[in-house]
Short mmCIF file of C-alpha atoms in Angstrom, two decimals:
data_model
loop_
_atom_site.label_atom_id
_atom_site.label_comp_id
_atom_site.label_asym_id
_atom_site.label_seq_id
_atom_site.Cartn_x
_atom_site.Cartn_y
_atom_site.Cartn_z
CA UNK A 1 13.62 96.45 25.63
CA UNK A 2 13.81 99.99 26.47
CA UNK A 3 13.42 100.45 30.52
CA UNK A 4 10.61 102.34 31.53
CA UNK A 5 11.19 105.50 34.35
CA UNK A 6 9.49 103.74 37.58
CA UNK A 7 9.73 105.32 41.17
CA UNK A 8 12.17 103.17 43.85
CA UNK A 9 11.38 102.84 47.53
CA UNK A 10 11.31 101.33 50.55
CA UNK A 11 8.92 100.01 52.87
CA UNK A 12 8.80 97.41 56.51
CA UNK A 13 7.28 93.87 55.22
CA UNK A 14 6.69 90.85 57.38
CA UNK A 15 6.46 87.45 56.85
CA UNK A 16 3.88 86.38 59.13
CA UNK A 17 5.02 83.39 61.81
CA UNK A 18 2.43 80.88 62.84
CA UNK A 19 2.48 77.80 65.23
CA UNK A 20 0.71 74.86 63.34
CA UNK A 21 -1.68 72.73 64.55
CA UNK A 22 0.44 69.34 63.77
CA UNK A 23 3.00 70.84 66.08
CA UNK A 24 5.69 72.53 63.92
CA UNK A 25 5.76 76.55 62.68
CA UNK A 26 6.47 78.92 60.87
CA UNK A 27 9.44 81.73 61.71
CA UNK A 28 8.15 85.11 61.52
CA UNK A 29 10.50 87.61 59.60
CA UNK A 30 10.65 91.02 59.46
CA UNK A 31 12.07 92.76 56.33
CA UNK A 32 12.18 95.76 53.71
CA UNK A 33 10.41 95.35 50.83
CA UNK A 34 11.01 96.83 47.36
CA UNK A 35 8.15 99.62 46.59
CA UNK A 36 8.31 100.33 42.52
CA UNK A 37 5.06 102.31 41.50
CA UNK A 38 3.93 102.92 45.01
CA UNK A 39 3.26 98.99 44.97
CA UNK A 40 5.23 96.45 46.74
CA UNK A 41 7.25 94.76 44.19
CA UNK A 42 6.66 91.17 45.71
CA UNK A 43 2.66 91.22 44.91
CA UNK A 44 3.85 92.10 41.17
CA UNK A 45 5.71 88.07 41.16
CA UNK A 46 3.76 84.95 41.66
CA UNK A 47 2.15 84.38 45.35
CA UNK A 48 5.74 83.70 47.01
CA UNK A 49 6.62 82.85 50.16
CA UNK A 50 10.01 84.80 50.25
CA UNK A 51 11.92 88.15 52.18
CA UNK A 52 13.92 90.13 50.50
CA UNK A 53 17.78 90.57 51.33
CA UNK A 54 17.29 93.21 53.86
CA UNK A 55 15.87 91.60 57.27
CA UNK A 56 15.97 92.62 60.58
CA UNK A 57 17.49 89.94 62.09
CA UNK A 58 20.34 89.49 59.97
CA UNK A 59 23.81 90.72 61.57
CA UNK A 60 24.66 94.60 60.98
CA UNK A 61 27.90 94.07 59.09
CA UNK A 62 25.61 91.65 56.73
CA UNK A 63 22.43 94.37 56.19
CA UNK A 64 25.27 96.77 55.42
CA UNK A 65 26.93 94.49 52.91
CA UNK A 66 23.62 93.92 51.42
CA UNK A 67 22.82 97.45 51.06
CA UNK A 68 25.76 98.23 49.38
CA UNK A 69 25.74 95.42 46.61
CA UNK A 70 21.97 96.66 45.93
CA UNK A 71 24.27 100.26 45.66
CA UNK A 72 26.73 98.49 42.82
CA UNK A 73 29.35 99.50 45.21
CA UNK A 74 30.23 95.59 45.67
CA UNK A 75 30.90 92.92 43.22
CA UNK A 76 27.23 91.33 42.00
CA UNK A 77 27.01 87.57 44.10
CA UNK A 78 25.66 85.69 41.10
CA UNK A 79 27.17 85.54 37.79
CA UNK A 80 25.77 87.48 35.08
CA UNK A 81 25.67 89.74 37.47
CA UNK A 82 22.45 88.88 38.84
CA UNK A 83 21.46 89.64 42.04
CA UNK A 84 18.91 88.24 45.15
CA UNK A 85 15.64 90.40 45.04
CA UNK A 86 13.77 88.01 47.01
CA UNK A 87 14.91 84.53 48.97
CA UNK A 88 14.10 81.61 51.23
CA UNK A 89 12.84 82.92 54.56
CA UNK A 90 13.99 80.15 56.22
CA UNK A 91 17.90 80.20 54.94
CA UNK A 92 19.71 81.82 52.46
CA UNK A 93 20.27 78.85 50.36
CA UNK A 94 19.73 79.67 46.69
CA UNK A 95 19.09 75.72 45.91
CA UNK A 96 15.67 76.91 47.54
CA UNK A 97 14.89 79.06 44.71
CA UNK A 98 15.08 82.93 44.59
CA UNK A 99 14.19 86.22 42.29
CA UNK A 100 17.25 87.42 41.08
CA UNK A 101 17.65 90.46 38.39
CA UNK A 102 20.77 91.76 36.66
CA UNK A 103 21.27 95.46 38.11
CA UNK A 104 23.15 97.71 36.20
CA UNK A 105 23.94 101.95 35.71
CA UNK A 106 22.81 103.61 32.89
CA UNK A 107 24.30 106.89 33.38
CA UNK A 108 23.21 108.56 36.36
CA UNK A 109 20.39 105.67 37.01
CA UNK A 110 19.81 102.41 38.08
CA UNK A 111 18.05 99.33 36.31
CA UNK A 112 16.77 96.47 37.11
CA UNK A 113 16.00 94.04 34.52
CA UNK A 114 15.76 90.14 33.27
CA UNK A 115 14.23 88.72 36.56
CA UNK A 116 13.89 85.28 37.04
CA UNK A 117 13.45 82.56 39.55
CA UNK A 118 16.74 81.11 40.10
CA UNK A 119 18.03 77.50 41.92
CA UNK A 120 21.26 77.81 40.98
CA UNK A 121 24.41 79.87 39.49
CA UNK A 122 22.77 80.05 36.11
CA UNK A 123 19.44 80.48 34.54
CA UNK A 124 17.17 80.33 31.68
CA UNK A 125 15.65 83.10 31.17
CA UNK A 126 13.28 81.50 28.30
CA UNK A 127 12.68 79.24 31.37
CA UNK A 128 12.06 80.73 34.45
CA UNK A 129 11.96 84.15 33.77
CA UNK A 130 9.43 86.50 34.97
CA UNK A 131 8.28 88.20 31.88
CA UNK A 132 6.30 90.78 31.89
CA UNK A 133 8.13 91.95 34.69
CA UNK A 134 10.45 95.18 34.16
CA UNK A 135 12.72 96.00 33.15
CA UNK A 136 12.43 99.13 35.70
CA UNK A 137 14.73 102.72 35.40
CA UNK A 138 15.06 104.10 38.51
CA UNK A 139 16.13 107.87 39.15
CA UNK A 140 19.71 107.45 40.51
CA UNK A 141 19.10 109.87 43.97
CA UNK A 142 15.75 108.62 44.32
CA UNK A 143 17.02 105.32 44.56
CA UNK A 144 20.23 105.70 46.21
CA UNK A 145 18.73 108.26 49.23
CA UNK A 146 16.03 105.70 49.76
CA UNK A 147 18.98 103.00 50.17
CA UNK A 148 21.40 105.27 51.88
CA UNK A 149 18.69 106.35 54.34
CA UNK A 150 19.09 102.59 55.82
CA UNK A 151 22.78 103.04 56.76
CA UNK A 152 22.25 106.30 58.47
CA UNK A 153 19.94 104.31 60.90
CA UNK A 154 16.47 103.90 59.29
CA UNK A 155 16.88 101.01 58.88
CA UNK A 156 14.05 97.86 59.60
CA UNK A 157 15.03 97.64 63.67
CA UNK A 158 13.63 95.02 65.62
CA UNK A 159 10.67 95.31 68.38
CA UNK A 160 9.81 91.82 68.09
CA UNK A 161 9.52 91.47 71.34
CA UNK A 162 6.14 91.51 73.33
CA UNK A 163 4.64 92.04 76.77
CA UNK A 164 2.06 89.50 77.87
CA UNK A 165 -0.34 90.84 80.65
CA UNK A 166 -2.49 88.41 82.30
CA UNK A 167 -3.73 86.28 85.46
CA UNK A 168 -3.98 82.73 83.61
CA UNK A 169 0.53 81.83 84.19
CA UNK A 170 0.14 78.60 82.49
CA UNK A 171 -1.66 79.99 79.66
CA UNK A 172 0.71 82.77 78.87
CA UNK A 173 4.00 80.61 79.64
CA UNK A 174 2.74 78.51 76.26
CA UNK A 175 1.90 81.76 74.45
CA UNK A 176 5.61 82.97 75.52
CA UNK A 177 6.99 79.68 74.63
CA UNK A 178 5.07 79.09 71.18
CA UNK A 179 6.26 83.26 70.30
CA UNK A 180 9.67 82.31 71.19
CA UNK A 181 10.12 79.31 68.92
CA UNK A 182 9.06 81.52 65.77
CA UNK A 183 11.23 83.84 66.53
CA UNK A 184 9.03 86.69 68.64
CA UNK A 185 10.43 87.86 72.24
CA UNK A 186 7.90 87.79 74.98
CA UNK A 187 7.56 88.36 78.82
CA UNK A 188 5.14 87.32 81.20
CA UNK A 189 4.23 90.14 83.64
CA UNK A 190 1.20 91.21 85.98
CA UNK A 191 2.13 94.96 85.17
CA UNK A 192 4.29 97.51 84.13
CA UNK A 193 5.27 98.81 87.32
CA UNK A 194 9.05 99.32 88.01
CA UNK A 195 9.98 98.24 84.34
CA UNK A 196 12.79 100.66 82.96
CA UNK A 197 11.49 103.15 80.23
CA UNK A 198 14.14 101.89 77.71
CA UNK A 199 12.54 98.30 78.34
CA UNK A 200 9.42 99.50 77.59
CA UNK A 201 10.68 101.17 74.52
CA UNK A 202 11.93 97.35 73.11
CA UNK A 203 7.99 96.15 72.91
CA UNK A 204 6.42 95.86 69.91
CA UNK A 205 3.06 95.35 71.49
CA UNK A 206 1.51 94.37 74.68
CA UNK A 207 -0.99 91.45 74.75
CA UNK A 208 -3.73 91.79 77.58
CA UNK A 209 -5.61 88.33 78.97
CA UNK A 210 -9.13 88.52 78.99
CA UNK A 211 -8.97 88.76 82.73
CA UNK A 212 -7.19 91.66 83.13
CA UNK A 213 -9.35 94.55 84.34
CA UNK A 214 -10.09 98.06 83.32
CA UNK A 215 -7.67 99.68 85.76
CA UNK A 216 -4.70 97.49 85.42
CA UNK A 217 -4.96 97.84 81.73
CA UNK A 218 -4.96 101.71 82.13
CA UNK A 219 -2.01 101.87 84.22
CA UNK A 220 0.38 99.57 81.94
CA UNK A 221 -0.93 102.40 78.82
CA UNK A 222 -0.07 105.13 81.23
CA UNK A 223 3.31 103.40 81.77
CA UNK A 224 3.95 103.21 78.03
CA UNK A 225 2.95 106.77 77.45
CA UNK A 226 5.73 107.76 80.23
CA UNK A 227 8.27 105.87 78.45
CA UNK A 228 7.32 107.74 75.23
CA UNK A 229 6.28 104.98 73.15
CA UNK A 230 3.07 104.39 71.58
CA UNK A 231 2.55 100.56 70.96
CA UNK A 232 -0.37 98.51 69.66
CA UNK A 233 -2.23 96.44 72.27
CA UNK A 234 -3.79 93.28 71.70
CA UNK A 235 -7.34 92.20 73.54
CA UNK A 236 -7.25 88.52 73.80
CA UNK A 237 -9.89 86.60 72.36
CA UNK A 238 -9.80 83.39 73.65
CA UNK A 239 -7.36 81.41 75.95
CA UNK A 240 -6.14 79.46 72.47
CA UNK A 241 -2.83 79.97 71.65
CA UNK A 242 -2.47 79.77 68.08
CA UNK A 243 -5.57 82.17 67.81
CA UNK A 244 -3.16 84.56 70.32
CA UNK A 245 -0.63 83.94 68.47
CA UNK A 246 -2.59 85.44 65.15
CA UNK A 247 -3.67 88.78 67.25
CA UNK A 248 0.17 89.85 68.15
CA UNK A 249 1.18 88.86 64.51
CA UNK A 250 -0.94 91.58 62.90
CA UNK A 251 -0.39 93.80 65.78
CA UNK A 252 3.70 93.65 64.57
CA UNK A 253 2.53 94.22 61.39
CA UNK A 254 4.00 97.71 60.68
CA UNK A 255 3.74 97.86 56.36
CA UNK A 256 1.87 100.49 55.67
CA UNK A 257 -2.22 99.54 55.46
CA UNK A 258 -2.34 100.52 52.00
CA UNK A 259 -0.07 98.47 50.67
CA UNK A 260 -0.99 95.13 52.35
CA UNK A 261 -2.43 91.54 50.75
CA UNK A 262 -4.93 90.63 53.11
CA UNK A 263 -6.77 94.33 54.16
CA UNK A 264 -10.49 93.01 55.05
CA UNK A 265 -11.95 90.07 57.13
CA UNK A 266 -15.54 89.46 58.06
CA UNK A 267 -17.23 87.35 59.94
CA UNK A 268 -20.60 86.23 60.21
CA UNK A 269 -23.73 84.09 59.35
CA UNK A 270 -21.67 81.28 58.86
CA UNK A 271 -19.38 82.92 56.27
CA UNK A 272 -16.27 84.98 55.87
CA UNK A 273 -15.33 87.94 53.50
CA UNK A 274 -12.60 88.13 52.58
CA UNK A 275 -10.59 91.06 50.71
CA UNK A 276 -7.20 90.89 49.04
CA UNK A 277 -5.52 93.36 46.69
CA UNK A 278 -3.53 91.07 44.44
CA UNK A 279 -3.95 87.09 43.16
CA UNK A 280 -2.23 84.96 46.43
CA UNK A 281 -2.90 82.28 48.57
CA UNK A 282 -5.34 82.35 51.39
CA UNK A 283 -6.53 80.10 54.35
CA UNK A 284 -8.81 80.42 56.67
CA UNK A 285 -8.76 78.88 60.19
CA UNK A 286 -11.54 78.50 62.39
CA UNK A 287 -10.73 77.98 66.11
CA UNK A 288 -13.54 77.46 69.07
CA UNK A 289 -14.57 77.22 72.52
CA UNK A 290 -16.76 73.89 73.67
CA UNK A 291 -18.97 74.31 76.12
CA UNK A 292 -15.95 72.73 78.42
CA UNK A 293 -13.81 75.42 76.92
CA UNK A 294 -11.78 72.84 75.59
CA UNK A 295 -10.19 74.27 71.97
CA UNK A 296 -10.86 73.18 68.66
CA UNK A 297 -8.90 74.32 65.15
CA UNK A 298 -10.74 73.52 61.94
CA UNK A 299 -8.97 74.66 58.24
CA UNK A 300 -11.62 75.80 56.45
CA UNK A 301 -10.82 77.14 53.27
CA UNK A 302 -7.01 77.06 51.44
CA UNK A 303 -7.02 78.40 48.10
CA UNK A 304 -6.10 80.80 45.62
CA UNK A 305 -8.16 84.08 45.52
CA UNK A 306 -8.09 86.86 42.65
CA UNK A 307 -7.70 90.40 43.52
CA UNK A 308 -11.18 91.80 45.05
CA UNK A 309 -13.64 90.68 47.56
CA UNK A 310 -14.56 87.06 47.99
CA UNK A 311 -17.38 85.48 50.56
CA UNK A 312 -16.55 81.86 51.66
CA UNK A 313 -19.04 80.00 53.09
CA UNK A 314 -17.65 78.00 56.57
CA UNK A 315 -18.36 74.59 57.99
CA UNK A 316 -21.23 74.94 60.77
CA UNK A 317 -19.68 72.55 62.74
CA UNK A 318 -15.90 75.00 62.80
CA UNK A 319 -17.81 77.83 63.86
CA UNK A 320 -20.24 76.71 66.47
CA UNK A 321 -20.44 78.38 69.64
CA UNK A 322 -17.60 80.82 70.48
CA UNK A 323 -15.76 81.02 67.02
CA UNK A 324 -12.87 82.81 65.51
CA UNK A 325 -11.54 83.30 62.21
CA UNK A 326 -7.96 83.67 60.99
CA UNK A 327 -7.09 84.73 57.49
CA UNK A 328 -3.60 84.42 56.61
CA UNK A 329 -1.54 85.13 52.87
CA UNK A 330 2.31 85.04 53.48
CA UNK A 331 2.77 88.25 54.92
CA UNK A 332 -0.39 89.35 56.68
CA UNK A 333 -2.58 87.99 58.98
CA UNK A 334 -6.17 89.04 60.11
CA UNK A 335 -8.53 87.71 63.03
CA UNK A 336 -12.19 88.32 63.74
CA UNK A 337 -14.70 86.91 66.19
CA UNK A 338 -17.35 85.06 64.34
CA UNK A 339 -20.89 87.59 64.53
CA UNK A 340 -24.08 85.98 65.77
#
């Protein structure tokens, strides 16, 4: 099959952390994703959960390595020479299952062709290929400035790190805590007095508690502004942590709107609307408030939705009272207060 001209580049992709309500979690991973089209080349495979090679929080030496072999200036690491397109977010263990595609030159261009999911050294294409999929000619400067332009220090970074602002200690201490063990930095702080600028500079948001007042939130902006950093800020819903949790992880979210699963959440009247731009997985969690303010987490939908907008009717019982909703797909996450 002849390859078809397609345009190559990059863009910053997440895969969204979340603490669960048995106890365990999810790690949240920030990566580069593959943009062929002007559409991220992950929604073009089945719904996966998976990164591709070129994450954040891998060492330097590593990111660079895996630059380069996406460059053909290294040996491929698969035979055939296939290589990783898209792995386990939790490990780098191929027995996992991962996209691979054979890259190769054709004269001054690059190509990227026969992917397929892959468990081990070899594969069957008639198998567990992805046809339909490619095979993809990419300009050769197109594609190698977007990959160069990651070595010269544009490369994903890492502000997963967050400020928590608020007057309940014990609350935030578990939202610090529950952040930390999937893999988001937090601090606990009544302001942002005294912090060094190139501290302040490290955030990737700053989470206010719903007791925090007008003024104190106004000087912590002020003190981000000095720094010269503009970060997202996140206005506490409720004191329930894995709702909290939700809020900072789309505030990290830093792919670009347009090209995002999950881009529209609604709700009200005892439904939710939901919008999503490709065929993937979606659940919906409801959390609430008693009249004790005691917590309650309800899953209320978990399915597989088509491309468009989709209204799901919720249990009355999950969204009585003070209600929230979280949407989540693998790599975006959206919360709304439920409308009365």
């Amino acid at each position: 099959m002849c390859a078809a001209y397609a345009t190559f580049g990059l863009a910053p992709a997440m895969r969204a952390g979340e603490v669960l309500a048995d106890g365990g979690y999810q790690v949240h991973r920030d990566f580069v994703d593959f943009v062929v089209d002007g559409r991220p080349l992950l929604f073009q495979l089945s719904d996966l959960d998976a990164v591709s090679p070129l994450a954040s929080d891998i060492p330097p030496a590593i990111f660079t390595a895996q630059v380069r072999s996406l460059l053909l200036e290294a040996d491929a690491p698969l035979p055939q020479g296939r290589y990783v397109i898209y792995g386990c977010p939790d490990c780098a263990d191929l027995g996992c299952g991962a996209v691979t595609a054979v890259i190769d030159r054709a004269d001054d261009d690059y190509v990227w062709r026969d992917f397929a999911w892959q468990t081990d050294e070899h594969v069957d294409l008639d198998l567990n290929g992805y046809h339909g999929i490619g095979p993809f000619r990419f300009h050769g400067e197109e594609y190698r400035t977007a990959l160069s332009s990651l070595l010269n220090g544009d490369g994903p970074g890492s502000r997963r790190r967050v400020l928590l602002i608020g007057a309940r200690v014990a609350l935030l201490a578990k939202l610090a805590a529950a952040l930390r063990t999937i893999g988001i930095g937090a601090d606990i702080a009544q302001d942002a007095d005294g912090v060094p600028p190139d501290e302040l500079r490290g955030y990737g948001a700053v989470a206010f508690g719903r007791g925090v007042g007008r003024e104190q939130r106004a000087a912590v902006r002020q003190a981000f502004r000095r720094a010269g950093v503009d970060v997202p800020e996140v206005e506490g819903l409720a004191p329930i942590v894995p709702l909290l949790v939700a809020q900072i992880e789309h505030a990290l979210d830093r792919s670009p709107v347009e090209q995002r699963r999950l881009t529209r959440l609604v709700a009200a009247d005892g439904e939710a609307g939901v919008e999503v731009t490709s065929a993937c997985r979606v659940r919906l969690t409801a959390y609430r408030l008693d009249r004790l303010a005691r917590a309650h987490s309800h899953e209320v939908f978990d399915g597989l939705l088509e491309a468009g907008r989709h209204r799901i009717a919720l249990d009355a019982k999950a969204v009585k009272g003070e209600s929230f909703v979280v949407a989540r797909t693998a790599g975006s996450v959206l919360v709304e207060a439920m409308a009365r």
